[in-house]
Amino acid sequence: MGPVAIEERVSCGTAALGKQRYRVFIGKGLLKQLGARVRQHLDRKTCAIISDDNVAPLFAKQVRRSLVSAAFRPTLITTPAGEKSKTLEQAGAICDQMIAAGLDRQSFVIGLGGGVVGDLSGFVAAIYHRCIPHVQVPTTLLAMVDSSIGGKTGVNTRDGKNLIGAFHHPLLVIDDVEVLKTLPRREFDQGFAEIIKHAIIADARMFQTLQRWEAADAAALQRLIKRNIKIKSKIVAKDERDRTGERAILNFGHTVGHAIERAGDYRQFLHGEALSLGIIAACGISIKRAGLPRDQRDAIVDLLRRFGLPTRLPKNLSRDKIFDALKLDKKFEGGKIRFVVTSRIGSAHLSRDVTLEDIREAIEAL
Ligand SMILES: NC(=O)c1ccc[n+]([C@@H]2O[C@H](COP(=O)([O-])OP(=O)(O)OC[C@H]3O[C@@H](n4cnc5c(N)ncnc54)[C@H](O)[C@@H]3O)[C@@H](O)[C@H]2O)c1
Ligand SMILES: [Zn+2]
């Protein structure tokens, strides 16, 4: 189940986000049209293309050419690839380079890369001259189906992930599925953790589609991306600022997932891999606290395994380390635990009945 050859024409969806709507283009060969498409939405001249040092050598030239042909003046700014670049220091360094390049409040930012670049460039766009437009050009499956949608931007600190950030919706999202051809297999597969999460919390039919998923069906992949964008944007639209608890269901599997990611020092597991394990822990807790049938948990574990995602914790990873990392999670603010559980595939809700002991048990069972 690796990257696939993509056919199919451009399809365009609209992510509805409360008062704000923005367009998401999904299709093949869209990088070449990037300049023209952005031009339809922005009457500005200068921009920063923020990318990482894996993605920039692959696509920045094409993106730059397309922007120049639409009369934009882009400046390319590259960061080292990987989660370690999602820091305040890196955001500051990018801002300094933007100032040095003469970019001002009339400029805009293009984030060309995976979720790391998307979160970091979006954060920079949110704070530069107190907010300039952001165009998301996601280049990983995870970023297409998840991180480019919803307007959450931010960076990590020593103490945890995404502790500093801002809400800033993109002006436009351009998903050129051709870019996925160069994505390493492991990176491609991890995108399915977020897709499976979406199925568990909101779409039982998509869960069945995934159970029948065949590799290399290009049109199906585009439809799948579109469906996931719709699921996420619908949930976000109900609770854009993450205040009422409705948006929080997107965090299913993430409480333990983030702790695993941190315990592995952000090196041992990709985000989607840690999430896979976090989903299994959340299922264990859901059996106990929300009446999830065991056979549904088993079906979820099977599906994660089918997509090459981890379903067991390595023996040598200390469970205590994960448990310590967990307590730093934003969701434990004020000592209260709000944990997302599922009572059946296709639905999820926030529970206040889950105890730290339940979570410890679920981690120990992994
Ligand atoms: N803002 C949100 O709502 C949200 C949601 C989910 C995840 N996230 C964040 O997203 C991040 C994870 O995103 P990710 O998995 O895309 O990670 P990533 O951005 O680190 O990309 C993964 C790796 O693939 C490389 N890469 C990217 N596109 C490529 C391509 N087309 N060809 C070859 N290599 C390519 C990157 O250089 C990197 O090494 C995490 O920081 C997570 O917190 C944010
Ligand atoms: Zn995630």
PDB file of N, CA and C in Angstrom, residues 6 45 93 126 143 153 157 201 216 239 242 278 283 286 307 309 343 349:
ATOM      1  N   ILE A   6      -1.611   8.804  -9.745  1.00  0.00           N
ATOM      2  CA  ILE A   6      -2.875   9.517  -9.628  1.00  0.00           C
ATOM      3  C   ILE A   6      -3.397   9.945 -10.991  1.00  0.00           C
ATOM      4  N   LYS A  45       1.932  41.048  -4.254  1.00  0.00           N
ATOM      5  CA  LYS A  45       3.100  40.741  -5.090  1.00  0.00           C
ATOM      6  C   LYS A  45       4.075  39.768  -4.438  1.00  0.00           C
ATOM      7  N   ALA A  93      13.457  32.726  13.325  1.00  0.00           N
ATOM      8  CA  ALA A  93      14.480  32.784  12.274  1.00  0.00           C
ATOM      9  C   ALA A  93      13.825  33.006  10.908  1.00  0.00           C
ATOM     10  N   ALA A 126       0.534  33.874  10.889  1.00  0.00           N
ATOM     11  CA  ALA A 126      -0.363  34.450  11.905  1.00  0.00           C
ATOM     12  C   ALA A 126       0.288  35.590  12.687  1.00  0.00           C
ATOM     13  N   ALA A 143      -0.928  15.619   5.924  1.00  0.00           N
ATOM     14  CA  ALA A 143      -1.222  17.057   5.855  1.00  0.00           C
ATOM     15  C   ALA A 143      -2.443  17.323   4.976  1.00  0.00           C
ATOM     16  N   THR A 153      -2.467  26.374  13.974  1.00  0.00           N
ATOM     17  CA  THR A 153      -1.057  26.495  13.618  1.00  0.00           C
ATOM     18  C   THR A 153      -0.270  26.538  14.920  1.00  0.00           C
ATOM     19  N   THR A 157       7.128  23.173  22.404  1.00  0.00           N
ATOM     20  CA  THR A 157       8.131  23.679  23.342  1.00  0.00           C
ATOM     21  C   THR A 157       8.807  22.452  23.959  1.00  0.00           C
ATOM     22  N   ILE A 201     -14.385   8.201  14.530  1.00  0.00           N
ATOM     23  CA  ILE A 201     -15.163   9.229  15.258  1.00  0.00           C
ATOM     24  C   ILE A 201     -16.390   9.697  14.489  1.00  0.00           C
ATOM     25  N   ALA A 216      -3.222   1.314  -4.997  1.00  0.00           N
ATOM     26  CA  ALA A 216      -3.088   1.802  -6.370  1.00  0.00           C
ATOM     27  C   ALA A 216      -4.397   2.201  -7.049  1.00  0.00           C
ATOM     28  N   ASP A 239     -17.173  24.135  16.084  1.00  0.00           N
ATOM     29  CA  ASP A 239     -16.450  24.596  17.276  1.00  0.00           C
ATOM     30  C   ASP A 239     -15.055  25.043  16.852  1.00  0.00           C
ATOM     31  N   ASP A 242     -12.239  25.504  19.364  1.00  0.00           N
ATOM     32  CA  ASP A 242     -11.970  24.413  20.290  1.00  0.00           C
ATOM     33  C   ASP A 242     -12.446  24.741  21.708  1.00  0.00           C
ATOM     34  N   GLY A 278      -2.048   5.190  20.194  1.00  0.00           N
ATOM     35  CA  GLY A 278      -2.955   5.985  21.028  1.00  0.00           C
ATOM     36  C   GLY A 278      -4.409   5.623  20.760  1.00  0.00           C
ATOM     37  N   CYS A 283      -9.279   2.892  22.548  1.00  0.00           N
ATOM     38  CA  CYS A 283     -10.301   1.845  22.369  1.00  0.00           C
ATOM     39  C   CYS A 283     -10.421   1.008  23.647  1.00  0.00           C
ATOM     40  N   SER A 286     -12.315   2.934  25.960  1.00  0.00           N
ATOM     41  CA  SER A 286     -13.713   3.045  25.499  1.00  0.00           C
ATOM     42  C   SER A 286     -14.510   1.771  25.814  1.00  0.00           C
ATOM     43  N   PHE A 307      -2.754  -1.244   7.385  1.00  0.00           N
ATOM     44  CA  PHE A 307      -2.114  -0.082   6.780  1.00  0.00           C
ATOM     45  C   PHE A 307      -0.674   0.103   7.260  1.00  0.00           C
ATOM     46  N   LEU A 309       0.568   0.122  10.215  1.00  0.00           N
ATOM     47  CA  LEU A 309       0.770   0.950  11.415  1.00  0.00           C
ATOM     48  C   LEU A 309       1.037   0.068  12.634  1.00  0.00           C
ATOM     49  N   SER A 343     -18.205   4.881  21.554  1.00  0.00           N
ATOM     50  CA  SER A 343     -19.044   3.776  22.021  1.00  0.00           C
ATOM     51  C   SER A 343     -19.335   2.813  20.879  1.00  0.00           C
ATOM     52  N   HIS A 349     -17.362  10.825  21.722  1.00  0.00           N
ATOM     53  CA  HIS A 349     -17.752  11.921  22.602  1.00  0.00           C
ATOM     54  C   HIS A 349     -16.709  12.117  23.703  1.00  0.00           C
TER      55      HIS A 349
END
